Tab-separated table of C-alpha atoms and ligand atoms in Angstrom:
chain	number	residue	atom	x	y	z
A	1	UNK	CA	0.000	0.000	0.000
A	2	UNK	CA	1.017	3.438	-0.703
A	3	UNK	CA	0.716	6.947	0.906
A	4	UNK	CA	-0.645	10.029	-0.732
A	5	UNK	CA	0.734	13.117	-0.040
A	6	UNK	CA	-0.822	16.680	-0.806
A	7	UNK	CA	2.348	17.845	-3.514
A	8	UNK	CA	0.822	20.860	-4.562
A	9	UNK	CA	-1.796	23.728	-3.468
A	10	UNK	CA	-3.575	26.794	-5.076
A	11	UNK	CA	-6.348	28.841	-4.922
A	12	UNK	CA	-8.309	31.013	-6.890
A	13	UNK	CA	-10.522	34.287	-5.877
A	14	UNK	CA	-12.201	36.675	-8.059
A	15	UNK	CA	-11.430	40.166	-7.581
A	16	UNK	CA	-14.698	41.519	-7.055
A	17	UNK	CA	-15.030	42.566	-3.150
A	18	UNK	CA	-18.599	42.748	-1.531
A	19	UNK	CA	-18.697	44.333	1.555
A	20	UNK	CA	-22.071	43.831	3.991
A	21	UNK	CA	-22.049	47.324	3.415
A	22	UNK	CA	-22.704	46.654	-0.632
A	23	UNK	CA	-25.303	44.072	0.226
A	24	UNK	CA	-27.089	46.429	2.945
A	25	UNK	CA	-28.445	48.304	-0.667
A	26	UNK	CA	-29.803	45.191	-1.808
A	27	UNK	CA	-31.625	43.968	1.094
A	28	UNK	CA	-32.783	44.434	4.832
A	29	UNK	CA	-29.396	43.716	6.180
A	30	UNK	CA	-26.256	45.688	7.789
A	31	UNK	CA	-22.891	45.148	8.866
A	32	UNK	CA	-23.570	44.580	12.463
A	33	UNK	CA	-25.768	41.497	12.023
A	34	UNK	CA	-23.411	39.704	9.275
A	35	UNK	CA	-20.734	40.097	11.517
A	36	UNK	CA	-22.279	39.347	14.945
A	37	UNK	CA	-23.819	36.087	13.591
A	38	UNK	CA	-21.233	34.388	11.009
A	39	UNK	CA	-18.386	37.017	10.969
A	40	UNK	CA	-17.897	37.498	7.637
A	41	UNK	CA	-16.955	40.583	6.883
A	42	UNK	CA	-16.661	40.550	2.959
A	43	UNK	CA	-17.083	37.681	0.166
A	44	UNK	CA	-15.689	37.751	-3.270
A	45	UNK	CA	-18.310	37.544	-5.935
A	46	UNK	CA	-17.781	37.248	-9.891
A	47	UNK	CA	-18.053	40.782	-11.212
A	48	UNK	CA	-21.476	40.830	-13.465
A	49	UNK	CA	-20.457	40.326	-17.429
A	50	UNK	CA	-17.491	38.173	-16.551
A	51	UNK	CA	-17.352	34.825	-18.207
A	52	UNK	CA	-15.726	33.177	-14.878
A	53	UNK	CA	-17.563	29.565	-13.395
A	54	UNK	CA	-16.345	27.048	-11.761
A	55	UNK	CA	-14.872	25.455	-14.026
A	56	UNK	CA	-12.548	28.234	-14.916
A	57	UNK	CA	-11.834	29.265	-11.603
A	58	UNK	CA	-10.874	25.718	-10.817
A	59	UNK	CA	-8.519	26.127	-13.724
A	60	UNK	CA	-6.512	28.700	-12.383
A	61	UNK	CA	-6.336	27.045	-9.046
A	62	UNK	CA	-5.572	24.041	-10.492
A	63	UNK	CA	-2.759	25.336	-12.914
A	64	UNK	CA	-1.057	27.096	-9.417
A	65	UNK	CA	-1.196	23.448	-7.433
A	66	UNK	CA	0.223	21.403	-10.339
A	67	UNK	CA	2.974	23.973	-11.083
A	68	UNK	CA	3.714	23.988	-7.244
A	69	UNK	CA	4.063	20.013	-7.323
A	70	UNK	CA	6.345	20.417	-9.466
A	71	UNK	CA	4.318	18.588	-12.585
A	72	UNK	CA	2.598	19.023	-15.614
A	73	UNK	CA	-0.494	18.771	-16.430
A	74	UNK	CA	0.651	15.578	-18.142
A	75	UNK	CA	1.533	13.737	-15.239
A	76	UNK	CA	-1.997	14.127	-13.871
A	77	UNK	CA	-3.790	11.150	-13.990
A	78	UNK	CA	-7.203	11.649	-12.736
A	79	UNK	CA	-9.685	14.451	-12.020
A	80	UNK	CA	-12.070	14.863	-8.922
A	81	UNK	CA	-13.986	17.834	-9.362
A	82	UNK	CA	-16.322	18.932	-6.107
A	83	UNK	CA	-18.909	21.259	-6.813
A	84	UNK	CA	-22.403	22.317	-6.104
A	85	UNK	CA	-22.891	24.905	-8.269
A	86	UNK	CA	-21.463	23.259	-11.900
A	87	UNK	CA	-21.136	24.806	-15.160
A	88	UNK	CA	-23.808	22.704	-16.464
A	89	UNK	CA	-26.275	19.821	-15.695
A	90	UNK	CA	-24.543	17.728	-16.798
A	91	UNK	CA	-21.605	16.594	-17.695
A	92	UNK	CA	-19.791	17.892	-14.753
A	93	UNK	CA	-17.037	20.099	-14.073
A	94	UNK	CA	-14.052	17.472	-14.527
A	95	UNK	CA	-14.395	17.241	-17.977
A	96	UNK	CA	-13.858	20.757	-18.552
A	97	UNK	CA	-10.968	20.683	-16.367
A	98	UNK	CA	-9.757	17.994	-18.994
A	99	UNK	CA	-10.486	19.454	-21.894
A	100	UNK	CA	-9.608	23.330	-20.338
A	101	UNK	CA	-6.076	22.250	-19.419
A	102	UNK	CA	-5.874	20.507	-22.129
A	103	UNK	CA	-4.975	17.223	-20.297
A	104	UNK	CA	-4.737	13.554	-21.628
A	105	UNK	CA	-7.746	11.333	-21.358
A	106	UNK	CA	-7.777	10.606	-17.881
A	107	UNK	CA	-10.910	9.747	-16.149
A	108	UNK	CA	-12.562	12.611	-14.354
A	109	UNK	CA	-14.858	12.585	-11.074
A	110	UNK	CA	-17.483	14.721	-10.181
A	111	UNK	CA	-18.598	14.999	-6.235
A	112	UNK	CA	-21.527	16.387	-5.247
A	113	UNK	CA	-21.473	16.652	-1.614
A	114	UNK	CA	-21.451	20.415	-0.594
A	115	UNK	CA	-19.517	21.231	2.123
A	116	UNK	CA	-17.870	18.548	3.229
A	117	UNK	CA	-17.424	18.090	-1.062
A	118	UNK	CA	-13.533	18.836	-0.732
A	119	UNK	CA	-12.487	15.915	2.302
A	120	UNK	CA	-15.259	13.666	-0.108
A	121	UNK	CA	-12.994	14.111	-3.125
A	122	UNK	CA	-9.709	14.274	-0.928
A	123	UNK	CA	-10.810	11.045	0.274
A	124	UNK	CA	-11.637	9.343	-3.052
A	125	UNK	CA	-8.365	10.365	-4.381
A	126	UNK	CA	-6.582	9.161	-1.625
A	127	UNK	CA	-8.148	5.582	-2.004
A	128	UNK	CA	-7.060	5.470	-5.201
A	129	UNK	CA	-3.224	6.635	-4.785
A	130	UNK	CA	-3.235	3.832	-1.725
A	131	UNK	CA	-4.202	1.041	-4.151
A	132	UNK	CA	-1.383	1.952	-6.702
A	133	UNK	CA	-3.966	2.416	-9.504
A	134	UNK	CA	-3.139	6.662	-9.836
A	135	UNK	CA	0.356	8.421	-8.821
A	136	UNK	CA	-0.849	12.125	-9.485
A	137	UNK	CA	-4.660	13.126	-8.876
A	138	UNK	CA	-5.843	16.770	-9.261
A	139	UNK	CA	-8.686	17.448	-6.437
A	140	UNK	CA	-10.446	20.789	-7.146
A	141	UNK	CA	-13.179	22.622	-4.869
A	142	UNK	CA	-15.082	25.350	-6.561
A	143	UNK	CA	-18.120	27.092	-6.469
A	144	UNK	CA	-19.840	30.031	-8.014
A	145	UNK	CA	-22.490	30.965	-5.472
A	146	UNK	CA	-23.008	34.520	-6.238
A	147	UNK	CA	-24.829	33.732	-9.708
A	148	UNK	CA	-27.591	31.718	-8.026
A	149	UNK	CA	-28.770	33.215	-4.836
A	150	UNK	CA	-31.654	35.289	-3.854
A	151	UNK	CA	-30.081	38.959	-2.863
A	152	UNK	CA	-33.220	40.142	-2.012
A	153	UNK	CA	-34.670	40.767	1.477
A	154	UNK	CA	-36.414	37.482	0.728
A	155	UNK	CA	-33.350	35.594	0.566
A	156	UNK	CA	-30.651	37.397	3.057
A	157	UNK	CA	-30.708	34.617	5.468
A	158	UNK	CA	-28.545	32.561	2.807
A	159	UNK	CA	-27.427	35.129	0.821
A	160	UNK	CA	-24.897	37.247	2.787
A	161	UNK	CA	-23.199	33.850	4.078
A	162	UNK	CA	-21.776	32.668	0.516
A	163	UNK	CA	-18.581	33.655	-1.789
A	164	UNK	CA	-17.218	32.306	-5.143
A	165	UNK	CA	-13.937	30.612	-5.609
A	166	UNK	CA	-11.711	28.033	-5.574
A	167	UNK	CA	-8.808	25.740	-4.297
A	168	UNK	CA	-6.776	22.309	-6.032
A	169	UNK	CA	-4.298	20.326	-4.537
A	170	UNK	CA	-2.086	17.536	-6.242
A	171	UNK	CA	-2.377	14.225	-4.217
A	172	UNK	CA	0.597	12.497	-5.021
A	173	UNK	CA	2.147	8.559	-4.502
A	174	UNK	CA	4.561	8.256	-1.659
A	175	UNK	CA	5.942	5.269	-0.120
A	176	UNK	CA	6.910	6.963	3.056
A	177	UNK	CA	4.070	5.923	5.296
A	178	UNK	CA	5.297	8.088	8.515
A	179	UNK	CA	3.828	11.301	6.952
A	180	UNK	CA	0.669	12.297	4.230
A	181	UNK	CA	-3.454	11.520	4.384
A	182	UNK	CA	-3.005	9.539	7.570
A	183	UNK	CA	-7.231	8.746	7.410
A	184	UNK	CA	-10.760	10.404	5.862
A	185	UNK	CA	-13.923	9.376	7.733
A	186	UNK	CA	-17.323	10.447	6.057
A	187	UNK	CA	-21.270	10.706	7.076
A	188	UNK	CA	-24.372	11.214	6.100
A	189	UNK	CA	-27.953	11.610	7.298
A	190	UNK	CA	-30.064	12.073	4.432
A	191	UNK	CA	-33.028	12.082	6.500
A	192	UNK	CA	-32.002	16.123	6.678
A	193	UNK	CA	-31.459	16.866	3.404
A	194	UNK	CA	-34.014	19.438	2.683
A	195	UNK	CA	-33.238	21.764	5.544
A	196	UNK	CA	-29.822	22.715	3.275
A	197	UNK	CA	-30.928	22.510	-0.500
A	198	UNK	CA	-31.644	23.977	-3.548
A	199	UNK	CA	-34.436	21.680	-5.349
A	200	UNK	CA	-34.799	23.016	-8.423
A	201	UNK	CA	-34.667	22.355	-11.306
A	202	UNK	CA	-34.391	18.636	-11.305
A	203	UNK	CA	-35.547	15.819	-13.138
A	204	UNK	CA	-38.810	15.738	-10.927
A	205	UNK	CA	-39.490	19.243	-10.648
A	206	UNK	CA	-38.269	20.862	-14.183
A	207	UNK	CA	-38.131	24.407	-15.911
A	208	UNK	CA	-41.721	24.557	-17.214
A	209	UNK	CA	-43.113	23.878	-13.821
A	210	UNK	CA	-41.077	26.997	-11.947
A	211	UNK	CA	-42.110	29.060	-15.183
A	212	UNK	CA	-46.085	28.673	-14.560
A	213	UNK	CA	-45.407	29.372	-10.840
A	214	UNK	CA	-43.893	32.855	-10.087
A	215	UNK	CA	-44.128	32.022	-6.579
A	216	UNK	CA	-41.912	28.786	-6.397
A	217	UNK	CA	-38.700	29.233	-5.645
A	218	UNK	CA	-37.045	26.272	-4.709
A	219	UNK	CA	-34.276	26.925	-7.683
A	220	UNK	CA	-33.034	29.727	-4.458
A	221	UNK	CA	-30.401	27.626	-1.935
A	222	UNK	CA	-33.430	27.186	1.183
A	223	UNK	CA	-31.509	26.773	4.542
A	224	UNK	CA	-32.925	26.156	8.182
A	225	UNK	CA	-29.713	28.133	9.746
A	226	UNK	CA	-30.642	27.098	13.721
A	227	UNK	CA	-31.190	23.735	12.690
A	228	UNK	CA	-28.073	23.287	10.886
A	229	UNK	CA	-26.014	25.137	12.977
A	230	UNK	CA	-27.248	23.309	16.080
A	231	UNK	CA	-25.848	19.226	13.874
A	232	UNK	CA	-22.947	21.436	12.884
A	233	UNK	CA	-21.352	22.239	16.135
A	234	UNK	CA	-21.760	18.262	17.325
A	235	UNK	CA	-21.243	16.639	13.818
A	236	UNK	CA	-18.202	18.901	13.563
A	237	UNK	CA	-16.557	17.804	17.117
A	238	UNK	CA	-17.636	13.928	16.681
A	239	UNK	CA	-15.669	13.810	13.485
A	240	UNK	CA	-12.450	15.495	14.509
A	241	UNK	CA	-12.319	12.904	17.483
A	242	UNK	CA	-13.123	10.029	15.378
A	243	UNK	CA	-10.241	11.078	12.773
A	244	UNK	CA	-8.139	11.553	15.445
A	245	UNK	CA	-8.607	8.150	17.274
A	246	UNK	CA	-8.512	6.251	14.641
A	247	UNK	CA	-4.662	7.693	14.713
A	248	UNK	CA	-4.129	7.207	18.503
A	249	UNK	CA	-3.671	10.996	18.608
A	250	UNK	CA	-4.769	13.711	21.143
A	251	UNK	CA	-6.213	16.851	20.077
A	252	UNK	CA	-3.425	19.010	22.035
A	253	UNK	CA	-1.622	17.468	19.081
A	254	UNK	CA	-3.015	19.359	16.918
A	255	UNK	CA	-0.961	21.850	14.638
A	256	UNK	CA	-3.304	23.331	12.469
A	257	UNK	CA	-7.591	22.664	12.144
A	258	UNK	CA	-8.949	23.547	8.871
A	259	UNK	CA	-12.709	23.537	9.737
A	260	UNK	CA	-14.858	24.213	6.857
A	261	UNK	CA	-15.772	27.818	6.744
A	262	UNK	CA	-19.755	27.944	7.204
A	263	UNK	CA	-19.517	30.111	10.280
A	264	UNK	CA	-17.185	31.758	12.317
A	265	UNK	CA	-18.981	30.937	15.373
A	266	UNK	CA	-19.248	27.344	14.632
A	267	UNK	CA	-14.797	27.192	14.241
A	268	UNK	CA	-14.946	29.160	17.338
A	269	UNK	CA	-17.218	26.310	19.104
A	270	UNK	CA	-15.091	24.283	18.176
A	271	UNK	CA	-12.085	26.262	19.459
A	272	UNK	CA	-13.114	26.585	22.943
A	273	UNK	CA	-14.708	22.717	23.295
A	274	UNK	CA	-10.904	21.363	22.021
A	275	UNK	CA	-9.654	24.033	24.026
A	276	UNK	CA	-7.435	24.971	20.991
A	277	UNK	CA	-5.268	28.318	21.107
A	278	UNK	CA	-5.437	30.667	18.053
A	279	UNK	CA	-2.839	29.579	16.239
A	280	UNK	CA	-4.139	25.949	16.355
A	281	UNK	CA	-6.973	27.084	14.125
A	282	UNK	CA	-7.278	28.369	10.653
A	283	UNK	CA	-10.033	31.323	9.161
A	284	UNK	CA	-10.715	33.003	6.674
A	285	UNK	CA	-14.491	33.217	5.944
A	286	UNK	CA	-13.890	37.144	7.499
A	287	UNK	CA	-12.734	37.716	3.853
A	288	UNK	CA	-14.040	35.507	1.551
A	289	UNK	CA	-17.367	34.148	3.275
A	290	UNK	CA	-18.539	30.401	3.222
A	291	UNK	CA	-17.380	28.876	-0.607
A	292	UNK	CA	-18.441	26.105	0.314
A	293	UNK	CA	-16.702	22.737	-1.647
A	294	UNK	CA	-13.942	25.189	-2.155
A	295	UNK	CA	-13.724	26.522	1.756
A	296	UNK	CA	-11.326	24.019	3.293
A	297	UNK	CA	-9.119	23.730	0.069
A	298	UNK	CA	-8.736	27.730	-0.077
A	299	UNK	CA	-7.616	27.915	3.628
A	300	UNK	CA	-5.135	25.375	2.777
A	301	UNK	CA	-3.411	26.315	0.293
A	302	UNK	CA	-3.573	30.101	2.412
A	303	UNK	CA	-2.172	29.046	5.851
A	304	UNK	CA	0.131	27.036	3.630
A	305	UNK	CA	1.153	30.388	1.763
A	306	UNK	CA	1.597	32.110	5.057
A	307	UNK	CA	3.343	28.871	6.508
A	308	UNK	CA	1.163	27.980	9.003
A	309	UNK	CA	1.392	24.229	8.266
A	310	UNK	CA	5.021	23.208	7.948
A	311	UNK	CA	6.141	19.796	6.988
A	312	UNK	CA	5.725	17.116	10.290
A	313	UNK	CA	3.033	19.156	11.137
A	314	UNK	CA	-0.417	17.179	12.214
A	315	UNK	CA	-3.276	18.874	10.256
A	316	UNK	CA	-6.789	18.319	10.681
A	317	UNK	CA	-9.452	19.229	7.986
A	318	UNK	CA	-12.926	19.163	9.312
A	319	UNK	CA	-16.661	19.595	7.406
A	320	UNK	CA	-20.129	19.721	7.870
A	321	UNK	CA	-23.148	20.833	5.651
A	322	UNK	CA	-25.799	19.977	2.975
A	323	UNK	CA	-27.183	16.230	2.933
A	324	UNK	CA	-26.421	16.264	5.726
A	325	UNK	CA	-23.021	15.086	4.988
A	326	UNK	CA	-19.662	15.558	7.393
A	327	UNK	CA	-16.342	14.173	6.987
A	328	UNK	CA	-12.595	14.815	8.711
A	329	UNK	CA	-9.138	14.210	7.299
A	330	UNK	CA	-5.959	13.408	9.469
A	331	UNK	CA	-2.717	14.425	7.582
A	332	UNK	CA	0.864	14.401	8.694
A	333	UNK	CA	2.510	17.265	6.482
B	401	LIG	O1	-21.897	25.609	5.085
B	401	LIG	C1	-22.968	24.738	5.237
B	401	LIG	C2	-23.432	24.690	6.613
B	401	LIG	N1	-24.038	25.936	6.969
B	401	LIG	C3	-23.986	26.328	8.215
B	401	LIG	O2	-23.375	25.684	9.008
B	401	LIG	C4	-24.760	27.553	8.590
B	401	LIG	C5	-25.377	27.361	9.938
B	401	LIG	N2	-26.277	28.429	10.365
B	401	LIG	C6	-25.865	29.699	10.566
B	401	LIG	O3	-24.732	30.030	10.317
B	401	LIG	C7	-26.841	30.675	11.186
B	401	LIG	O4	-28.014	29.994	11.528
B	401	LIG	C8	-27.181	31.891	10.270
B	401	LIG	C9	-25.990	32.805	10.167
B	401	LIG	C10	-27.609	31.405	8.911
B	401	LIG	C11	-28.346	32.683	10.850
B	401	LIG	O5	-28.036	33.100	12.155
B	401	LIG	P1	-29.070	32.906	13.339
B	401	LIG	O6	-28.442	33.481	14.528
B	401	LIG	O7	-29.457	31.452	13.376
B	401	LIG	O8	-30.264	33.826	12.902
B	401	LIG	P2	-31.792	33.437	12.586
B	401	LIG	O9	-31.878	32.692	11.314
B	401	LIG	O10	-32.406	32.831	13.827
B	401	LIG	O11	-32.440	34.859	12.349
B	401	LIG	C12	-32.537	35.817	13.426
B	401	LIG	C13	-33.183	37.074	12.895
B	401	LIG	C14	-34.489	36.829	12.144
B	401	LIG	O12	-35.357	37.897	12.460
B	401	LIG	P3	-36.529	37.722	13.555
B	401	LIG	O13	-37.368	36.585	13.065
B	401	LIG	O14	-35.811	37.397	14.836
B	401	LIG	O15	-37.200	39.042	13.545
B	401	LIG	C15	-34.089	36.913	10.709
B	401	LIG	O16	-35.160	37.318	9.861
B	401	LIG	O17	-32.316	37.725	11.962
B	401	LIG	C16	-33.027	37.975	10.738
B	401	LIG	N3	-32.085	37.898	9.623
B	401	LIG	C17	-31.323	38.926	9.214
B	401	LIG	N4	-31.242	40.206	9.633
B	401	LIG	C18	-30.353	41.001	9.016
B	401	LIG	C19	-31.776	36.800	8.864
B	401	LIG	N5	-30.831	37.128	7.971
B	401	LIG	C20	-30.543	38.435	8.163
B	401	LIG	C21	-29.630	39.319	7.555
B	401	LIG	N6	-29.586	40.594	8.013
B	401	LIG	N7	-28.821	38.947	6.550
């Protein structure tokens, strides 16, 4: 059996800054609520008129991580693409990674599980690098939010929480078994799913049907923010100890937790239950908001850029969201 180790890392934002100040002319909101309950303080969305998606964002990420491991784009040999807002219907977004970078004919993945979308894909890549079938795999998180929500009063309980952009990493072969993706553990509870979704359109509730109904607007993202917030908090912690049990490890040995970025006050929960100093935990949504599949990958590759995780350091990545679906990953850097 092999290792995988993360080779590479990069991330992609677009330039366009929203402040809660912009989105306070939109809608009922203002600064002091945004901040007080999720503290975000701006999100990046794609400037109107631009011809960015996901799939080009993940591009750019992608062409950052690859050059960083030292590779080409030929030496990739598979594609996992997590996303829950893709270009299209279908097919998904790894295909256009193929075809964008102008890759060989590798296979290409698409992963549809929302927040906890990047550990998902981490996870399938790893499986695959441990059974000696890939020796390069390009994981990608991206999402373009900002196109699809409701920025009206209507919809600014969802609305002010979510940014566009996105984050790759190479997951490489190793055969030193002391350091890399030490474990993944997933969940889900689909019993929850509709109190994070967007429902429309879909096979069983298509186009013409939202056309003769002004009034339906399940093609908006429909959260229950208590409700989610309240599975968040536990689902978060349960997972983290899981991941790190399975290792025989102790959270004081914790370097650096990478919790998904839905809310700061759900990484700061989790801060003071671990009892985990400042430095022990990574944020960002204060800048770029919740980007959901893309969240954990772009803090990566930042505390990385900033060198907050340093090679032998123990690195936890930790998500929770739509399905409901969680899932942790235990790397030694
Ligand atoms: O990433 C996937 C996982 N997602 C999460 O983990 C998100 C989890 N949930 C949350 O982060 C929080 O529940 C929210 C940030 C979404 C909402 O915070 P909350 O403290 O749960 O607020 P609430 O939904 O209970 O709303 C409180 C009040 C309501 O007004 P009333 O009914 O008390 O008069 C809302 O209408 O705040 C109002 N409100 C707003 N006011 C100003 C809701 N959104 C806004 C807004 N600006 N943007």
């Amino acid at each position: 059996m092999y290792t995988s180790r993360i080779t590479g890392l990069g991330y992609f934002v677009p330039e366009n800054i929203v402040t809660n100040e912009d989105l306070s002319k939109l809608m009922d909101t203002n600064d002091e609520w945004i901040q007080e309950r999720t503290g975000i303080k701006e999100r990046r969305w794609i400037e109107e008129g631009s011809n960015e998606t996901s799939a080009s964002m993940g591009v750019k990420a992608s062409k950052i991580a690859i050059e960083r491991a030292g590779l080409s784009k030929d030496d990739i040999d598979f594609i996992v693409f997590a996303t829950l807002s893709p270009d299209m219907y279908f097919p998904g977004c790894g295909v256009q990674i193929q075809e964008m970078l102008d890759m060989q004919t590798v296979g290409a993945l698409d992963v549809r599980n929302q927040c906890s979308g990047f550990i998902y894909a981490l996870s399938v890549a790893d499986q695959f690098i441990k059974t000696g079938m890939y020796k390069n795999i390009l994981v990608i998180g991206s999402e373009y939010h900002s196109g699809g929500l409701d920025v009206t009063t209507r919809g600014r309980g969802v609305s002010v929480i979510f940014g566009d952009g996105a984050g790759a990493a190479v997951l490489s072969r190793s055969e030193d078994s002391s350091r890399g993706i030490l474990s993944t553990h997933l969940h889900s509870e689909g019993k929850h799913a509709r109190e994070l979704t967007v429902e429309s359109p879909s096979i069983a509730h298509w186009v013409p049907e939202l056309l003769n109904n002004p009034d339906d607007i399940s093609y908006f993202p429909y959260m229950n923010g208590t409700f989610v917030f309240k599975n968040a908090v536990v689902r978060f912690s349960e997972v983290i100890m899981e991941g790190l049990q399975a290792n025989n490890l102790s959270v004081d040995e914790i370097d650096m937790l990478i919790p998904h970025q839905a809310n700061l006050r759900i990484s700061q929960f989790v801060q003071k239950k671990f009892k985990l100093r400042d430095d022990q935990v990574y944020n960002n949504i204060q800048k770029y908001g919740n980007t959901t599949a893309a969240s954990i990958i772009i803090a990566l590759s930042e505390a990385w850029e900033e060198g907050k995780v340093k090679e032998g350091d123990l690195v936890v990545l930790a998500a929770f969201g739509s399905g409901f679906t969680w899932a942790s990953a235990v790397i030694r850097w």
